GROMACS .gro file of C-alpha atoms in nm:
model
  421
    1MET     CA    1  -1.499  -0.352   1.541
    2GLU     CA    2  -1.575  -0.636   1.301
    3HIS     CA    3  -1.838  -0.601   1.029
    4HIS     CA    4  -2.081  -0.841   0.869
    5LEU     CA    5  -2.327  -0.834   0.579
    6THR     CA    6  -2.695  -0.798   0.674
    7ARG     CA    7  -2.997  -0.854   0.449
    8LEU     CA    8  -3.341  -0.752   0.574
    9THR     CA    9  -3.651  -0.958   0.495
   10ASN     CA   10  -3.860  -0.665   0.376
   11ARG     CA   11  -3.593  -0.552   0.128
   12PRO     CA   12  -3.382  -0.859   0.036
   13ASP     CA   13  -3.224  -0.666  -0.251
   14LEU     CA   14  -3.035  -0.439  -0.008
   15VAL     CA   15  -2.727  -0.577   0.168
   16TYR     CA   16  -2.578  -0.368   0.448
   17ASN     CA   17  -2.225  -0.377   0.585
   18LEU     CA   18  -2.284  -0.328   0.957
   19PRO     CA   19  -2.080  -0.374   1.277
   20SER     CA   20  -2.108  -0.719   1.431
   21GLY     CA   21  -2.369  -0.756   1.704
   22VAL     CA   22  -2.609  -0.504   1.551
   23THR     CA   23  -2.974  -0.600   1.508
   24VAL     CA   24  -3.169  -0.371   1.276
   25THR     CA   25  -3.510  -0.281   1.419
   26ASP     CA   26  -3.631  -0.024   1.165
   27GLN     CA   27  -3.553   0.081   0.810
   28VAL     CA   28  -3.664   0.401   0.638
   29ILE     CA   29  -3.576   0.512   0.283
   30TYR     CA   30  -3.651   0.880   0.232
   31LYS     CA   31  -3.524   1.114  -0.042
   32GLY     CA   32  -3.242   0.885  -0.143
   33VAL     CA   33  -3.115   0.827   0.213
   34ILE     CA   34  -3.145   0.500   0.402
   35ALA     CA   35  -3.197   0.547   0.775
   36LEU     CA   36  -3.147   0.239   0.991
   37HIS     CA   37  -3.223   0.202   1.359
   38GLY     CA   38  -3.064  -0.085   1.544
   39THR     CA   39  -2.969  -0.223   1.881
   40LEU     CA   40  -2.629  -0.342   1.992
   41ALA     CA   41  -2.607  -0.626   2.239
   42HIS     CA   42  -2.375  -0.548   2.527
   43ARG     CA   43  -2.271  -0.711   2.853
   44PRO     CA   44  -2.101  -0.509   3.127
   45ASP     CA   45  -1.722  -0.538   3.142
   46ARG     CA   46  -1.571  -0.630   3.478
   47ALA     CA   47  -1.243  -0.461   3.393
   48VAL     CA   48  -1.394  -0.113   3.420
   49CYS     CA   49  -1.523  -0.171   3.773
   50ARG     CA   50  -1.310  -0.114   4.084
   51CYS     CA   51  -1.526  -0.361   4.278
   52LYS     CA   52  -1.410  -0.667   4.089
   53PRO     CA   53  -1.435  -0.959   4.109
   54HIS     CA   54  -1.792  -0.906   4.229
   55PRO     CA   55  -1.938  -0.586   4.079
   56LYS     CA   56  -2.306  -0.511   4.127
   57TRP     CA   57  -2.419  -0.404   3.781
   58GLN     CA   58  -2.750  -0.231   3.733
   59ARG     CA   59  -2.916  -0.118   3.414
   60SER     CA   60  -2.879   0.259   3.391
   61GLY     CA   61  -3.065   0.368   3.081
   62SER     CA   62  -2.934   0.351   2.726
   63GLY     CA   63  -2.712   0.543   2.491
   64LYS     CA   64  -2.728   0.633   2.123
   65HIS     CA   65  -2.467   0.680   1.854
   66THR     CA   66  -2.513   0.768   1.487
   67TYR     CA   67  -2.282   0.645   1.214
   68ARG     CA   68  -2.253   0.658   0.838
   69THR     CA   69  -2.189   0.318   0.686
   70PRO     CA   70  -2.087   0.216   0.332
   71PRO     CA   71  -2.350   0.320   0.073
   72VAL     CA   72  -2.599   0.068  -0.058
   73ALA     CA   73  -2.767   0.076  -0.402
   74GLY     CA   74  -2.639   0.427  -0.462
   75ARG     CA   75  -2.783   0.561  -0.136
   76PRO     CA   76  -2.596   0.681   0.173
   77VAL     CA   77  -2.675   0.480   0.486
   78ILE     CA   78  -2.717   0.639   0.830
   79LEU     CA   79  -2.718   0.396   1.121
   80THR     CA   80  -2.847   0.497   1.466
   81LEU     CA   81  -2.744   0.249   1.735
   82THR     CA   82  -2.913   0.211   2.071
   83TYR     CA   83  -2.717   0.024   2.337
   84PRO     CA   84  -2.765  -0.049   2.709
   85VAL     CA   85  -2.558   0.130   2.973
   86TYR     CA   86  -2.474  -0.041   3.302
   87ARG     CA   87  -2.361   0.118   3.628
   88CYS     CA   88  -2.208  -0.048   3.935
   89ALA     CA   89  -2.414   0.017   4.248
   90GLN     CA   90  -2.101   0.014   4.469
   91CYS     CA   91  -1.831   0.217   4.285
   92LYS     CA   92  -2.064   0.395   4.042
   93GLY     CA   93  -1.845   0.286   3.749
   94SER     CA   94  -2.025   0.262   3.414
   95SER     CA   95  -1.986   0.016   3.129
   96ARG     CA   96  -2.056   0.100   2.764
   97PRO     CA   97  -1.979  -0.097   2.445
   98ALA     CA   98  -1.654  -0.022   2.262
   99LEU     CA   99  -1.776   0.169   1.958
  100PRO     CA  100  -1.573   0.324   1.673
  101ALA     CA  101  -1.482   0.686   1.737
  102GLY     CA  102  -1.629   0.951   1.513
  103MET     CA  103  -1.938   0.949   1.297
  104ILE     CA  104  -1.846   0.680   1.041
  105THR     CA  105  -1.785   0.309   1.072
  106ASP     CA  106  -1.443   0.157   1.016
  107GLU     CA  107  -1.553  -0.006   0.691
  108PHE     CA  108  -1.676   0.323   0.546
  109GLY     CA  109  -1.364   0.499   0.673
  110ARG     CA  110  -1.139   0.256   0.489
  111MET     CA  111  -1.340   0.312   0.173
  112ILE     CA  112  -1.277   0.685   0.209
  113GLY     CA  113  -0.908   0.627   0.280
  114ASP     CA  114  -0.864   0.403  -0.022
  115TYR     CA  115  -1.025   0.662  -0.249
  116ALA     CA  116  -0.813   0.940  -0.097
  117LEU     CA  117  -0.489   0.760  -0.186
  118ARG     CA  118  -0.572   0.811  -0.554
  119HIS     CA  119  -0.751   1.146  -0.551
  120PRO     CA  120  -0.698   1.492  -0.399
  121THR     CA  121  -0.817   1.542  -0.043
  122ALA     CA  122  -1.068   1.812  -0.140
  123THR     CA  123  -1.216   1.592  -0.415
  124THR     CA  124  -1.254   1.300  -0.174
  125ALA     CA  125  -1.418   1.520   0.089
  126ARG     CA  126  -1.673   1.647  -0.162
  127HIS     CA  127  -1.733   1.300  -0.302
  128PHE     CA  128  -1.819   1.142   0.035
  129ARG     CA  129  -1.953   1.459   0.201
  130VAL     CA  130  -1.709   1.444   0.492
  131GLU     CA  131  -1.457   1.681   0.648
  132ARG     CA  132  -1.103   1.702   0.509
  133THR     CA  133  -0.963   1.601   0.847
  134THR     CA  134  -1.165   1.279   0.824
  135VAL     CA  135  -1.026   1.210   0.478
  136THR     CA  136  -0.669   1.271   0.593
  137ARG     CA  137  -0.706   1.055   0.902
  138TRP     CA  138  -0.843   0.754   0.715
  139ALA     CA  139  -0.597   0.795   0.428
  140ASP     CA  140  -0.313   0.776   0.682
  141ILE     CA  141  -0.465   0.465   0.841
  142VAL     CA  142  -0.509   0.283   0.510
  143ALA     CA  143  -0.164   0.389   0.386
  144GLU     CA  144   0.006   0.270   0.704
  145GLU     CA  145  -0.164  -0.070   0.681
  146ARG     CA  146  -0.070  -0.119   0.317
  147LEU     CA  147   0.287   0.001   0.354
  148ALA     CA  148   0.335  -0.244   0.643
  149SER     CA  149   0.239  -0.535   0.416
  150ARG     CA  150   0.412  -0.402   0.103
  151VAL     CA  151   0.673  -0.637  -0.041
  152VAL     CA  152   0.963  -0.491  -0.241
  153LEU     CA  153   1.124  -0.747  -0.471
  154PRO     CA  154   1.491  -0.703  -0.567
  155PRO     CA  155   1.500  -0.502  -0.891
  156ASP     CA  156   1.682  -0.630  -1.196
  157ILE     CA  157   1.758  -0.275  -1.310
  158LEU     CA  158   1.742   0.016  -1.068
  159GLY     CA  159   1.654   0.375  -1.156
  160LEU     CA  160   1.759   0.688  -0.961
  161ASP     CA  161   1.621   1.033  -1.035
  162ASP     CA  162   1.538   1.354  -0.853
  163THR     CA  163   1.222   1.560  -0.851
  164THR     CA  164   1.066   1.847  -0.660
  165LEU     CA  165   0.798   1.755  -0.406
  166SER     CA  166   0.665   1.969  -0.123
  167GLY     CA  167   0.905   2.245  -0.226
  168LYS     CA  168   1.225   2.038  -0.192
  169ARG     CA  169   1.433   1.810  -0.412
  170ARG     CA  170   1.364   1.440  -0.347
  171LEU     CA  171   1.524   1.115  -0.458
  172VAL     CA  172   1.303   0.879  -0.659
  173VAL     CA  173   1.405   0.510  -0.663
  174VAL     CA  174   1.241   0.293  -0.931
  175ASP     CA  175   1.231  -0.072  -1.032
  176ILE     CA  176   1.252  -0.016  -1.410
  177PRO     CA  177   1.140  -0.354  -1.553
  178ARG     CA  178   0.840  -0.365  -1.318
  179ALA     CA  179   0.767   0.008  -1.362
  180ARG     CA  180   0.725   0.042  -0.989
  181HIS     CA  181   0.843   0.300  -0.736
  182ILE     CA  182   1.061   0.143  -0.468
  183ASP     CA  183   1.110   0.445  -0.244
  184LEU     CA  184   1.091   0.823  -0.223
  185LEU     CA  185   1.357   0.979   0.000
  186GLU     CA  186   1.410   1.324   0.144
  187GLY     CA  187   1.708   1.489  -0.025
  188TYR     CA  188   1.906   1.362  -0.320
  189SER     CA  189   2.264   1.419  -0.207
  190GLU     CA  190   2.554   1.177  -0.242
  191ARG     CA  191   2.514   1.080   0.124
  192VAL     CA  192   2.146   0.986   0.078
  193VAL     CA  193   2.223   0.767  -0.226
  194THR     CA  194   2.520   0.604  -0.056
  195GLN     CA  195   2.317   0.519   0.252
  196PHE     CA  196   2.028   0.377   0.048
  197LEU     CA  197   2.251   0.153  -0.165
  198ALA     CA  198   2.447   0.034   0.138
  199GLU     CA  199   2.124  -0.068   0.314
  200HIS     CA  200   1.996  -0.273   0.019
  201ARG     CA  201   2.314  -0.411  -0.134
  202ALA     CA  202   2.318  -0.731   0.072
  203ALA     CA  203   1.957  -0.818  -0.017
  204TRP     CA  204   1.985  -0.720  -0.385
  205GLN     CA  205   2.335  -0.851  -0.458
  206GLY     CA  206   2.329  -1.098  -0.745
  207VAL     CA  207   1.990  -0.977  -0.874
  208THR     CA  208   2.038  -0.607  -0.944
  209ARG     CA  209   2.283  -0.569  -1.233
  210ALA     CA  210   2.258  -0.202  -1.337
  211VAL     CA  211   2.138   0.141  -1.230
  212VAL     CA  212   2.011   0.417  -1.461
  213ILE     CA  213   2.095   0.775  -1.355
  214ASP     CA  214   2.106   1.126  -1.500
  215ARG     CA  215   2.419   1.343  -1.545
  216TYR     CA  216   2.446   1.418  -1.174
  217THR     CA  217   2.800   1.341  -1.061
  218PRO     CA  218   2.717   1.277  -0.691
  219PHE     CA  219   2.497   0.985  -0.801
  220ARG     CA  220   2.788   0.824  -0.981
  221ASN     CA  221   3.025   0.891  -0.689
  222ALA     CA  222   2.780   0.735  -0.443
  223ILE     CA  223   2.742   0.422  -0.658
  224ALA     CA  224   3.120   0.385  -0.688
  225GLN     CA  225   3.150   0.409  -0.311
  226ALA     CA  226   2.857   0.193  -0.196
  227TRP     CA  227   2.830  -0.059  -0.483
  228PRO     CA  228   3.139  -0.049  -0.710
  229ASP     CA  229   3.047  -0.348  -0.928
  230LEU     CA  230   2.702  -0.209  -1.020
  231ARG     CA  231   2.681  -0.113  -1.389
  232VAL     CA  232   2.593   0.255  -1.442
  233VAL     CA  233   2.378   0.360  -1.740
  234LEU     CA  234   2.317   0.719  -1.843
  235ASP     CA  235   1.946   0.799  -1.866
  236ARG     CA  236   1.836   0.854  -2.225
  237PHE     CA  237   1.587   1.127  -2.135
  238HIS     CA  238   1.855   1.337  -1.965
  239VAL     CA  239   2.062   1.328  -2.283
  240ALA     CA  240   1.779   1.395  -2.527
  241GLN     CA  241   1.627   1.679  -2.328
  242PRO     CA  242   1.933   1.912  -2.321
  243ILE     CA  243   2.015   1.834  -2.685
  244ASN     CA  244   1.662   1.919  -2.797
  245SER     CA  245   1.650   2.228  -2.575
  246ALA     CA  246   1.979   2.363  -2.712
  247ALA     CA  247   1.878   2.299  -3.074
  248ARG     CA  248   1.536   2.455  -3.013
  249ALA     CA  249   1.689   2.770  -2.860
  250ILE     CA  250   1.920   2.817  -3.159
  251ILE     CA  251   1.644   2.765  -3.415
  252ASP     CA  252   1.412   3.001  -3.226
  253GLY     CA  253   1.679   3.270  -3.257
  254TRP     CA  254   1.715   3.194  -3.627
  255ARG     CA  255   1.335   3.207  -3.673
  256ALA     CA  256   1.330   3.561  -3.534
  257ARG     CA  257   1.511   3.665  -3.853
  258HIS     CA  258   1.300   3.438  -4.075
  259PRO     CA  259   0.929   3.487  -4.000
  260GLY     CA  260   0.708   3.198  -4.100
  261ALA     CA  261   0.960   2.923  -4.027
  262PRO     CA  262   0.813   2.640  -3.815
  263SER     CA  263   0.963   2.564  -3.476
  264LEU     CA  264   1.122   2.234  -3.375
  265ILE     CA  265   0.834   2.180  -3.135
  266THR     CA  266   0.593   2.191  -3.430
  267LEU     CA  267   0.795   1.930  -3.616
  268HIS     CA  268   0.812   1.707  -3.308
  269ARG     CA  269   0.437   1.723  -3.263
  270ARG     CA  270   0.362   1.642  -3.627
  271ARG     CA  271   0.617   1.366  -3.681
  272ASN     CA  272   0.370   1.086  -3.599
  273GLN     CA  273   0.087   1.232  -3.805
  274PRO     CA  274  -0.003   1.113  -4.156
  275GLY     CA  275   0.171   1.307  -4.433
  276PHE     CA  276   0.461   1.422  -4.216
  277ALA     CA  277   0.723   1.319  -4.475
  278GLU     CA  278   0.564   1.538  -4.742
  279TYR     CA  279   0.534   1.827  -4.497
  280LEU     CA  280   0.901   1.791  -4.399
  281ASP     CA  281   1.009   1.799  -4.765
  282LYS     CA  282   0.821   2.127  -4.816
  283VAL     CA  283   0.987   2.281  -4.509
  284ARG     CA  284   1.326   2.155  -4.629
  285ILE     CA  285   1.290   2.355  -4.951
  286THR     CA  286   1.191   2.680  -4.781
  287TYR     CA  287   1.369   2.660  -4.445
  288PRO     CA  288   1.653   2.403  -4.472
  289PRO     CA  289   1.825   2.494  -4.138
  290VAL     CA  290   1.511   2.400  -3.946
  291VAL     CA  291   1.493   2.052  -4.099
  292GLU     CA  292   1.868   2.005  -4.063
  293ALA     CA  293   1.852   2.087  -3.691
  294PHE     CA  294   1.548   1.866  -3.642
  295GLU     CA  295   1.702   1.562  -3.808
  296TYR     CA  296   2.042   1.611  -3.649
  297SER     CA  297   1.899   1.638  -3.297
  298GLN     CA  298   1.741   1.292  -3.343
  299GLU     CA  299   2.022   1.105  -3.521
  300TRP     CA  300   2.234   1.043  -3.212
  301GLN     CA  301   1.971   0.800  -3.077
  302ALA     CA  302   2.075   0.550  -3.346
  303LEU     CA  303   2.343   0.437  -3.099
  304TYR     CA  304   2.076   0.243  -2.905
  305ALA     CA  305   2.042   0.011  -3.206
  306ALA     CA  306   2.415  -0.066  -3.208
  307ALA     CA  307   2.535  -0.422  -3.154
  308ASP     CA  308   2.766  -0.342  -2.865
  309ALA     CA  309   2.919  -0.057  -2.665
  310ARG     CA  310   3.208  -0.009  -2.911
  311ALA     CA  311   2.969   0.032  -3.205
  312ALA     CA  312   2.753   0.270  -2.999
  313GLU     CA  313   3.060   0.480  -2.920
  314HIS     CA  314   3.141   0.500  -3.291
  315VAL     CA  315   2.785   0.620  -3.367
  316TRP     CA  316   2.814   0.894  -3.106
  317THR     CA  317   3.159   1.021  -3.207
  318ALA     CA  318   3.059   1.024  -3.575
  319TRP     CA  319   2.744   1.219  -3.486
  320VAL     CA  320   2.944   1.478  -3.291
  321ALA     CA  321   3.197   1.511  -3.572
  322ARG     CA  322   2.937   1.611  -3.832
  323MET     CA  323   2.768   1.873  -3.616
  324PRO     CA  324   2.621   2.155  -3.831
  325ALA     CA  325   2.788   2.493  -3.790
  326LEU     CA  326   2.458   2.653  -3.690
  327LEU     CA  327   2.423   2.425  -3.385
  328ARG     CA  328   2.783   2.430  -3.263
  329PRO     CA  329   2.748   2.729  -3.027
  330GLY     CA  330   2.474   2.554  -2.831
  331LEU     CA  331   2.578   2.189  -2.853
  332ARG     CA  332   2.957   2.196  -2.840
  333THR     CA  333   2.985   2.226  -2.460
  334LEU     CA  334   2.713   1.968  -2.394
  335THR     CA  335   2.849   1.705  -2.630
  336SER     CA  336   3.204   1.759  -2.506
  337ASP     CA  337   3.092   1.701  -2.147
  338ILE     CA  338   2.916   1.377  -2.240
  339THR     CA  339   3.207   1.258  -2.453
  340ASN     CA  340   3.471   1.330  -2.189
  341ARG     CA  341   3.285   1.237  -1.870
  342TRP     CA  342   2.982   1.017  -1.953
  343LEU     CA  343   3.058   0.825  -2.272
  344LEU     CA  344   3.113   0.495  -2.089
  345GLU     CA  345   2.775   0.524  -1.914
  346LEU     CA  346   2.602   0.637  -2.235
  347THR     CA  347   2.719   0.342  -2.442
  348ALA     CA  348   2.660   0.094  -2.158
  349ALA     CA  349   2.288   0.118  -2.235
  350VAL     CA  350   2.315  -0.114  -2.537
  351GLU     CA  351   2.454  -0.391  -2.315
  352VAL     CA  352   2.192  -0.361  -2.041
  353ARG     CA  353   1.876  -0.509  -2.182
  354GLY     CA  354   1.544  -0.589  -2.019
  355PRO     CA  355   1.240  -0.788  -2.133
  356THR     CA  356   1.144  -0.520  -2.388
  357GLY     CA  357   1.492  -0.441  -2.520
  358VAL     CA  358   1.748  -0.173  -2.436
  359VAL     CA  359   1.691  -0.015  -2.095
  360ALA     CA  360   1.795   0.345  -2.151
  361SER     CA  361   1.551   0.545  -1.939
  362ASN     CA  362   1.390   0.498  -1.600
  363GLY     CA  363   1.072   0.699  -1.670
  364ALA     CA  364   1.043   0.772  -1.298
  365THR     CA  365   0.990   1.142  -1.280
  366GLU     CA  366   0.745   1.199  -1.565
  367ARG     CA  367   0.474   0.973  -1.422
  368LEU     CA  368   0.543   1.088  -1.069
  369ASN     CA  369   0.513   1.457  -1.152
  370ARG     CA  370   0.165   1.411  -1.298
  371HIS     CA  371   0.045   1.285  -0.961
  372ALA     CA  372   0.264   1.515  -0.752
  373ALA     CA  373   0.102   1.824  -0.903
  374MET     CA  374  -0.231   1.698  -0.772
  375TRP     CA  375  -0.098   1.639  -0.420
  376ALA     CA  376   0.111   1.956  -0.406
  377SER     CA  377  -0.200   2.166  -0.471
  378SER     CA  378  -0.330   2.046  -0.133
  379ASN     CA  379  -0.006   2.143   0.048
  380MET     CA  380   0.029   1.780   0.149
  381GLN     CA  381   0.311   1.688   0.384
  382PHE     CA  382   0.598   1.485   0.246
  383HIS     CA  383   0.525   1.163   0.437
  384ARG     CA  384   0.174   1.160   0.292
  385VAL     CA  385   0.302   1.226  -0.060
  386ARG     CA  386   0.552   0.943  -0.014
  387SER     CA  387   0.283   0.693   0.090
  388ARG     CA  388   0.073   0.780  -0.214
  389VAL     CA  389   0.369   0.745  -0.448
  390LEU     CA  390   0.467   0.404  -0.311
  391LEU     CA  391   0.109   0.277  -0.327
  392MET     CA  392   0.040   0.391  -0.683
  393PRO     CA  393  -0.065   0.092  -0.896
  394SER     CA  394   0.192   0.020  -1.167
  395ALA     CA  395   0.210  -0.187  -1.483
  396GLY     CA  396   0.450  -0.434  -1.325
  397ASP     CA  397   0.300  -0.446  -0.977
  398GLN     CA  398   0.292  -0.804  -0.849
  399GLU     CA  399   0.054  -0.738  -0.562
  400ASP     CA  400  -0.287  -0.828  -0.704
  401ALA     CA  401  -0.454  -0.744  -0.376
  402VAL     CA  402  -0.416  -0.373  -0.439
  403ARG     CA  403  -0.584  -0.397  -0.778
  404VAL     CA  404  -0.863  -0.619  -0.641
  405THR     CA  405  -0.934  -0.373  -0.362
  406SER     CA  406  -0.940  -0.085  -0.610
  407ARG     CA  407  -1.180  -0.273  -0.837
  408HIS     CA  408  -1.425  -0.339  -0.554
  409LEU     CA  409  -1.398   0.021  -0.446
  410GLU     CA  410  -1.481   0.147  -0.795
  411GLU     CA  411  -1.788  -0.078  -0.799
  412ALA     CA  412  -1.903   0.067  -0.469
  413LEU     CA  413  -1.840   0.421  -0.588
  414ASP     CA  414  -2.043   0.355  -0.902
  415LEU     CA  415  -2.334   0.282  -0.671
  416LEU     CA  416  -2.258   0.592  -0.468
  417HIS     CA  417  -2.307   0.812  -0.774
  418GLY     CA  418  -2.669   0.706  -0.794
  419GLU     CA  419  -2.805   0.961  -0.546
  420PRO     CA  420  -2.660   1.276  -0.386
  421PHE     CA  421  -2.588   1.280  -0.017
   0.00000   0.00000   0.00000
């Protein structure tokens, strides 16, 4: 049912979003709630009568239906419609107007659905004072409409990562320069990656020049099989994380024998604070192994400033060669694996550059997990999580319509906060 804006003469400051064909006959504002009474014009429909083409319609009373419409001036609006009912004198068939199902209008339902795509279901239900099933239904409707019109542009640099959603490992596909999620797939096996790349290779060929992955061998095998000429880059985060974790575990063991020594986590947290250099010098005098481990675990990232892949390889091999004896038990196996199996992908990062410089990390999972924790708490099904992920606004999103809709929604919700339901 279409909607239109209605302004009443006795309160011109209030503009209502009502179904088309509705004439408001009464308006009452009581305790923060606006109650409207209106009539809906209706002519009997021949299609519902078995006596066509000449039905004998007779007026047979009237019907009523109550809806909640979008809030106005911070007040919830309740609309009670009265409409005529017709009955055929020959076949006894009745004709009623086609009204939206449920107790809310389509416009208000889409407002609820839009809000639900960015907030937990329980929060949305409390905010609009509706049932959770209503929130879920309208969220699905809005998500389906937006996904149908969603345009995915060929990515310059692709990102592949895995995360846990709804209790299972999922594949996250990201457009790195645009900071936008392309897809979220069930499973993250070599077969899933191969199938995805094979489906998109024809459309993305000539535009997509690299893919950023973690140290998961099936990803690399799938790329070699489905898209051999695609440049593979090792994700920076998945190199830094195991290096920092191994160094932290060794230093924590050393700290057990040296009470009072700061942890590597403490140094990481303070490194951007004023006076960190002076603090580090003091720690260096008292606990030199801690500072040595902290500085060494960061030095390898100098390879991203190298001029080319050969220079980056030299930075890495020199860093491995001067590994402190204290860190060798925890880092030797990790660095050997990267050197022997992933060095080409690690150094390829300096030759794959985007608008902001070296593209060494996809940043897909960190941002996703912040939202996934919210949705997982509601035991949301995977297809609903997927729609919310794909419709999340992003820094590089080219679809201004999503942002415009969100802005208008926020304005409406600001009004909604004026009075409780």
